[in-house]
PDB file of C-alpha atoms in Angstrom:
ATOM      1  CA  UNK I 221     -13.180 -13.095 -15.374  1.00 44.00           C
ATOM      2  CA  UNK I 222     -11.072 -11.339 -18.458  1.00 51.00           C
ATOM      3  CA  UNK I 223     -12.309  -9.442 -21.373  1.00 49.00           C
ATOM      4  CA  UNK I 224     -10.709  -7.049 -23.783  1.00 46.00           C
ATOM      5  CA  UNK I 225     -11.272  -3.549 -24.646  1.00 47.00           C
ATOM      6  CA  UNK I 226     -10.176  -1.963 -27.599  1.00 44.00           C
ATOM      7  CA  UNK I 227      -9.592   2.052 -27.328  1.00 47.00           C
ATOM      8  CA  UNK I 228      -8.359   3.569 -30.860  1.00 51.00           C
ATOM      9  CA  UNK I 229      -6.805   0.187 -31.627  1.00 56.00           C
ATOM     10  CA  UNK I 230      -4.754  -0.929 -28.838  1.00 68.00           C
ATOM     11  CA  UNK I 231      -5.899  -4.081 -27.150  1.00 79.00           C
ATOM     12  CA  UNK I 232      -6.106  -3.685 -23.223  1.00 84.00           C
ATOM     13  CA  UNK I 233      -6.937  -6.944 -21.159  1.00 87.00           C
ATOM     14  CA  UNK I 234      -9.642  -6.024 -18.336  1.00 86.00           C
ATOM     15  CA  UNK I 235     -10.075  -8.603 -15.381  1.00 84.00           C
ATOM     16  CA  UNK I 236     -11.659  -8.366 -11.720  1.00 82.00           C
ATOM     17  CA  UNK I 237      -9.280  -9.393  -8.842  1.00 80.00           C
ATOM     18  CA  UNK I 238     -12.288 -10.251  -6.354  1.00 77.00           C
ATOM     19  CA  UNK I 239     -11.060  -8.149  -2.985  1.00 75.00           C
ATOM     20  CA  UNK I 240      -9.024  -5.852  -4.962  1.00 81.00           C
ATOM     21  CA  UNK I 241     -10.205  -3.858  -7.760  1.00 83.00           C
ATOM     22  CA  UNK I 242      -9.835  -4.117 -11.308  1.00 86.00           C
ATOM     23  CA  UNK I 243      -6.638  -4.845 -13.427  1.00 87.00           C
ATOM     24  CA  UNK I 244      -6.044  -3.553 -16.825  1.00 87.00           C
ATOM     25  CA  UNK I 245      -2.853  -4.530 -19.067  1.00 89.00           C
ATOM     26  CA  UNK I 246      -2.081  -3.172 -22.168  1.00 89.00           C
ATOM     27  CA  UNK I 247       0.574  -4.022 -24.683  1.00 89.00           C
ATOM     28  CA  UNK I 248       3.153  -1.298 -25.350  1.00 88.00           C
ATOM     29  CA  UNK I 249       3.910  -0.881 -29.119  1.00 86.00           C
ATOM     30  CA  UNK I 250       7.666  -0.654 -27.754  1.00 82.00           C
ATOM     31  CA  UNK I 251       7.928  -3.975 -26.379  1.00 88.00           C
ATOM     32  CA  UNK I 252       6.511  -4.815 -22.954  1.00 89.00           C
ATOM     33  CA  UNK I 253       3.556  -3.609 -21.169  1.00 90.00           C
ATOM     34  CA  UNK I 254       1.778  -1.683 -18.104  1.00 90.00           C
ATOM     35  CA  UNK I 255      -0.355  -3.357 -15.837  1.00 89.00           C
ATOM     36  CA  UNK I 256      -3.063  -0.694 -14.152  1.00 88.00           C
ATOM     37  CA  UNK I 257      -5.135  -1.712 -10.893  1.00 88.00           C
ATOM     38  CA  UNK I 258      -7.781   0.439  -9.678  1.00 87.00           C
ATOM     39  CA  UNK I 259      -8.703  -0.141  -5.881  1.00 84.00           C
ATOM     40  CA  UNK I 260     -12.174   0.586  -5.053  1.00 80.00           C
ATOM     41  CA  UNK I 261     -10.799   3.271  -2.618  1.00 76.00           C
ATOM     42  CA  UNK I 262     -10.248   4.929  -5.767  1.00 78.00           C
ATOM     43  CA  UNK I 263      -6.100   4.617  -5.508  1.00 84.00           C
ATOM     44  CA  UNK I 264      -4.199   3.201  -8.922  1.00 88.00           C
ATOM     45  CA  UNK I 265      -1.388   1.252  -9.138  1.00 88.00           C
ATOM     46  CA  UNK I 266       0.724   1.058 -12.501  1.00 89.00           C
ATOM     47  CA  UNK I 267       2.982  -1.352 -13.453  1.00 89.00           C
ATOM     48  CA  UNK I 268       5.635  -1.590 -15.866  1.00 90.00           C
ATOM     49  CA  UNK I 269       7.036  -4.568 -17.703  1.00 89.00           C
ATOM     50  CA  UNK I 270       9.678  -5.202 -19.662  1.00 90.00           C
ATOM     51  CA  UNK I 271       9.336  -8.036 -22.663  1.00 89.00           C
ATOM     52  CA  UNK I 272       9.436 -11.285 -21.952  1.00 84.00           C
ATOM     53  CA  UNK I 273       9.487 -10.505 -18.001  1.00 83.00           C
ATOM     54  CA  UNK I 274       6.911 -11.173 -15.155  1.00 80.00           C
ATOM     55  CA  UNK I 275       7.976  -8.721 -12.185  1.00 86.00           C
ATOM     56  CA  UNK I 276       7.672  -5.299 -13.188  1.00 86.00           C
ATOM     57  CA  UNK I 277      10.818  -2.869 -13.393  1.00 88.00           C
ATOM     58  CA  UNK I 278       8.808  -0.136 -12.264  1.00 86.00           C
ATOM     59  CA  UNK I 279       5.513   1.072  -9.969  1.00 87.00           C
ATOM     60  CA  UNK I 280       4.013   4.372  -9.528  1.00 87.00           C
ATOM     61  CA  UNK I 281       0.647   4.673  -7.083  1.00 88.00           C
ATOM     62  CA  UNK I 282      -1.445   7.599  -7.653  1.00 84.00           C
ATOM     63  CA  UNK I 283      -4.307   8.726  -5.274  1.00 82.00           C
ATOM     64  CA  UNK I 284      -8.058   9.280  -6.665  1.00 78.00           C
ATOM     65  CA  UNK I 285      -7.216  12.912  -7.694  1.00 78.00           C
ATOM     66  CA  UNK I 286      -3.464  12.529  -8.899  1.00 81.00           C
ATOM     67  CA  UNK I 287      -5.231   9.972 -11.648  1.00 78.00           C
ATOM     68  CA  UNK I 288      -7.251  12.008 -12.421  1.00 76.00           C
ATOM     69  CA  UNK I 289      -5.016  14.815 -13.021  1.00 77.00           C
ATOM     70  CA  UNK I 290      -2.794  12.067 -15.261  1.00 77.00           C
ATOM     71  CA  UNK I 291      -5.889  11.202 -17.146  1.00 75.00           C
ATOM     72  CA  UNK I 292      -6.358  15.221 -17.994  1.00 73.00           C
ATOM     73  CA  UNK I 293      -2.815  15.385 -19.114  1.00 74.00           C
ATOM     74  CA  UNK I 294      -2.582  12.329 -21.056  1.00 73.00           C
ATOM     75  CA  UNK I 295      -6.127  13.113 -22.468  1.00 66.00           C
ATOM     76  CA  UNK I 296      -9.822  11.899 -21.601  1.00 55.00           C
ATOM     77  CA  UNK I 297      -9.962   9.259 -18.608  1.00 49.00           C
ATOM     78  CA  UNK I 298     -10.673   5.726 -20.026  1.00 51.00           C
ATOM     79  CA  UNK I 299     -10.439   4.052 -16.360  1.00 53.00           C
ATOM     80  CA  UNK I 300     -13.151   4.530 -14.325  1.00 57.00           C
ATOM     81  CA  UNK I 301     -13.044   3.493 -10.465  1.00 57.00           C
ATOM     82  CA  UNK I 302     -15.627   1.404  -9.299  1.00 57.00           C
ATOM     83  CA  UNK I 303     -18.927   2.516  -8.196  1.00 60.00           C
ATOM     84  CA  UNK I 304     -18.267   2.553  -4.059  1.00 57.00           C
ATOM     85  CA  UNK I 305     -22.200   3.280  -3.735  1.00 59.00           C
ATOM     86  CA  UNK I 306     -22.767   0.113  -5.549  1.00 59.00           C
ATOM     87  CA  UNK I 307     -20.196  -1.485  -3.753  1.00 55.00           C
ATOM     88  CA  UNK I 308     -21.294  -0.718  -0.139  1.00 53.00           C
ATOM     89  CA  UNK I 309     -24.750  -1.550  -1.207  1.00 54.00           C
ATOM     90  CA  UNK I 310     -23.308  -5.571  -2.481  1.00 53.00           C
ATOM     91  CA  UNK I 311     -21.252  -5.677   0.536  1.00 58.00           C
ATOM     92  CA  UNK I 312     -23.701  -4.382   3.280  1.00 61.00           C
ATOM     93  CA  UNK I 313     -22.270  -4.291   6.808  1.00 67.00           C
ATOM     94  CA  UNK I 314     -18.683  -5.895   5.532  1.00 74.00           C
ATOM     95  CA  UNK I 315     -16.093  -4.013   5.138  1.00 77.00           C
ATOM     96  CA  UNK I 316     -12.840  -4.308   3.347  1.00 79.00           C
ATOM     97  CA  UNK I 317      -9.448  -3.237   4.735  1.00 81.00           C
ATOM     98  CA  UNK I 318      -5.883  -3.043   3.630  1.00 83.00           C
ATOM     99  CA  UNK I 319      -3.554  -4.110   6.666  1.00 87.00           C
ATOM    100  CA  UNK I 320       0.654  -3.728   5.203  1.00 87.00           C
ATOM    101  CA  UNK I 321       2.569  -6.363   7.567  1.00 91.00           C
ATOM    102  CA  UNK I 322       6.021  -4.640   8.876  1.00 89.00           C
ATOM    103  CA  UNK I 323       8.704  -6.842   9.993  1.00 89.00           C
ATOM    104  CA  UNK I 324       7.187  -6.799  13.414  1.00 88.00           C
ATOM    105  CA  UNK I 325       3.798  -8.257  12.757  1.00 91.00           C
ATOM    106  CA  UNK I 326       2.980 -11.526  14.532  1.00 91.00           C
ATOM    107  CA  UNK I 327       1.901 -13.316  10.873  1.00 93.00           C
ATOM    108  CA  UNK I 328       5.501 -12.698   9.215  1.00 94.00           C
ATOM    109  CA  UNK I 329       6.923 -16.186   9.135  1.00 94.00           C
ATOM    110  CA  UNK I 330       3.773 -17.789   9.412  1.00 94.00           C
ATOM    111  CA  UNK I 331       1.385 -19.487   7.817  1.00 95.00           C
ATOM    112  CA  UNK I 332      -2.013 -17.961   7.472  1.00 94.00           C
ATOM    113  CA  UNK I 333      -3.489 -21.051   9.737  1.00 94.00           C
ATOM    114  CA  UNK I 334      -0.545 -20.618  12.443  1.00 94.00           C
ATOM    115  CA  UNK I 335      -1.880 -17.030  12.813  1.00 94.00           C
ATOM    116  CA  UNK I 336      -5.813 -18.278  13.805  1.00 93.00           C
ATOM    117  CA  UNK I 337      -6.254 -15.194  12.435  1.00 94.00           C
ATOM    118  CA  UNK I 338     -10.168 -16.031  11.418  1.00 93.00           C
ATOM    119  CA  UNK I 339     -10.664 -17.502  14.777  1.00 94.00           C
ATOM    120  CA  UNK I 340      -9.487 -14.669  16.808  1.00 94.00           C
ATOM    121  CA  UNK I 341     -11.324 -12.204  14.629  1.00 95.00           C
ATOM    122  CA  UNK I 342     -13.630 -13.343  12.718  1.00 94.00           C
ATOM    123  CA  UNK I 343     -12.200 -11.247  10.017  1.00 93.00           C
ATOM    124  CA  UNK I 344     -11.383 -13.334   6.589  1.00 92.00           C
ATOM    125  CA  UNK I 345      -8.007 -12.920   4.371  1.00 93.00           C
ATOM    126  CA  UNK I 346      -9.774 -12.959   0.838  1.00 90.00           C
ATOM    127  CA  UNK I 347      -6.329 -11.620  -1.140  1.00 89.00           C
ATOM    128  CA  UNK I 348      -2.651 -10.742  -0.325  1.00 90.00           C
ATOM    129  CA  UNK I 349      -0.966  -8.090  -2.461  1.00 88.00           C
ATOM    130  CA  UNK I 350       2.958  -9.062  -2.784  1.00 87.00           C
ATOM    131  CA  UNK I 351       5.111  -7.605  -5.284  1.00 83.00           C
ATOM    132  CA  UNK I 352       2.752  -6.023  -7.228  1.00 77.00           C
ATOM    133  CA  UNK I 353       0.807  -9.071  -7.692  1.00 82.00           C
ATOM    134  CA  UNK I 354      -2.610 -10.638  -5.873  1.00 84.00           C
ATOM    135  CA  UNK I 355      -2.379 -13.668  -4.006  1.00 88.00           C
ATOM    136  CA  UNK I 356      -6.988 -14.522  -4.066  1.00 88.00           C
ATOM    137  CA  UNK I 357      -8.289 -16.336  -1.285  1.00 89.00           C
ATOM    138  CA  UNK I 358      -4.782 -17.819   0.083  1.00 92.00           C
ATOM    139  CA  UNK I 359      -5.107 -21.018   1.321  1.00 92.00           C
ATOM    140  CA  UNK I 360      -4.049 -22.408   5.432  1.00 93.00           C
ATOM    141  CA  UNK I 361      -0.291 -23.479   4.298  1.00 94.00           C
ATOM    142  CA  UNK I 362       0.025 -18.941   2.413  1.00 95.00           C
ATOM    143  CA  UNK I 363       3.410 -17.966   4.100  1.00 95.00           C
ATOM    144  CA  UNK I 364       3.030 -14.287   5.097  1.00 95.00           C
ATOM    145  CA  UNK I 365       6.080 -11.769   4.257  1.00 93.00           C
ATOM    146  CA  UNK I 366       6.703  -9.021   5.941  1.00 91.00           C
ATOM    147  CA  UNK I 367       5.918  -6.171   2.901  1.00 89.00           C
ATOM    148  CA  UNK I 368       2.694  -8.052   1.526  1.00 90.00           C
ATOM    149  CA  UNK I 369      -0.906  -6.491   2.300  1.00 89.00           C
ATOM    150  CA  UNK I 370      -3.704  -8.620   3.684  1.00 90.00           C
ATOM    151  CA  UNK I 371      -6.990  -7.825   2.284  1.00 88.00           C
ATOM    152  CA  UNK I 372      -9.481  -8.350   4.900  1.00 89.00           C
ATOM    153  CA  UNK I 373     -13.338  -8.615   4.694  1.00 88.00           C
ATOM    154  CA  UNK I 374     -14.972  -8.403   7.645  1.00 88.00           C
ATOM    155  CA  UNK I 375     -17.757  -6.359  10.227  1.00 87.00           C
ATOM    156  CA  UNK I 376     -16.055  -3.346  11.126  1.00 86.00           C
ATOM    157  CA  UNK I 377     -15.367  -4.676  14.506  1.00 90.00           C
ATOM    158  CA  UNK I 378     -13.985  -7.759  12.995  1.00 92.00           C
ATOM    159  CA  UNK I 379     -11.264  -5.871  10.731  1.00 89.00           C
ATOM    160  CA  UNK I 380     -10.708  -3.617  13.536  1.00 90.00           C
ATOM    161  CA  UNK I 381      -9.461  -6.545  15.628  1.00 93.00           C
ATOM    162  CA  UNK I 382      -7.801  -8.796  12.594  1.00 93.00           C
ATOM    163  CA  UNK I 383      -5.487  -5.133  11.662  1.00 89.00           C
ATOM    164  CA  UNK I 384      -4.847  -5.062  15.802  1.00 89.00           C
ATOM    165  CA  UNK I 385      -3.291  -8.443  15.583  1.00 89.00           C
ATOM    166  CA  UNK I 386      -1.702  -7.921  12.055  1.00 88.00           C
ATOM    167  CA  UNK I 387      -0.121  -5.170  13.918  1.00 79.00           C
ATOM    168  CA  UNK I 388       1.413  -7.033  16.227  1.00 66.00           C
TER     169      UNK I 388
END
């Protein structure tokens, strides 16, 4: 789900990337635009875009406090992470976990059902990060790479054991 919000007249798209965190994109007056997501661990990502192209040229993270810092510089924080007390409250005992795959991890070069990832673990892949982008709820024939991030949701125990194998 998308909506807009307008801050002293510049348009900024808002939309929830379920598993992820929040993406804002804003149109640059100089051509182009920057793509912001905010992870629900608090870290941001931004993104920047030439016109008329769809990978960015450019991505800085910054933690929680970094942002922050950013926000103070550039002026009053706009952004606000989400609420993690709300969020452990929606999400009870599940927990969410970012697993990177490095070129030795089992599921590089294989298809999310070749891994029996769910089966082994009980853990679920509800989004892979690649390139900057998200990849929701990627279906039995999603081709892992190594570089993307598996978003996990899961018992503790469960995404304990799904990073072990993601390991490799």
């Amino acid at each position: 789900m998308a909506s807009e919000v307008r801050a002293t007249g510049t348009k900024v798209r808002e939309s929830t990337l379920p598993g992820v965190g929040k993406k804002y994109v804003m149109q640059l007056d100089s051509g182009g635009h920057v793509a912001l997501v905010v992870r629900p661990d608090g870290e941001r990502r931004l993104f920047h875009f030439l016109p008329g192209e769809d990978r960015p040229v450019d991505m800085a993270r910054f933690s929680r406090d970094e942002a922050q810092q950013l926000a103070n510089l550039l002026g009053n924080a706009l952004v606000a992470p989400p609420d993690l007390g709300k969020l452990e409250l929606a999400l009870g005992g599940l927990e969410i976990e970012w697993v990177e795959l490095r070129d030795g991890s089992m599921a590089v070069g294989r298809t999310l059902e070749a891994t029996g990832l769910r089966n082994r673990t009980g853990a679920s892949v509800i989004a892979v990060m690649r390139s900057g982008s998200a990849v929701p709820n990627p279906g039995p024939d999603f081709m892992f790479r190594a570089g993307d991030t598996a978003v996990l949701m899961g018992s503790p125990e469960q995404c304990e054991a799904a990073r072990s194998v993601l390991a490799g």
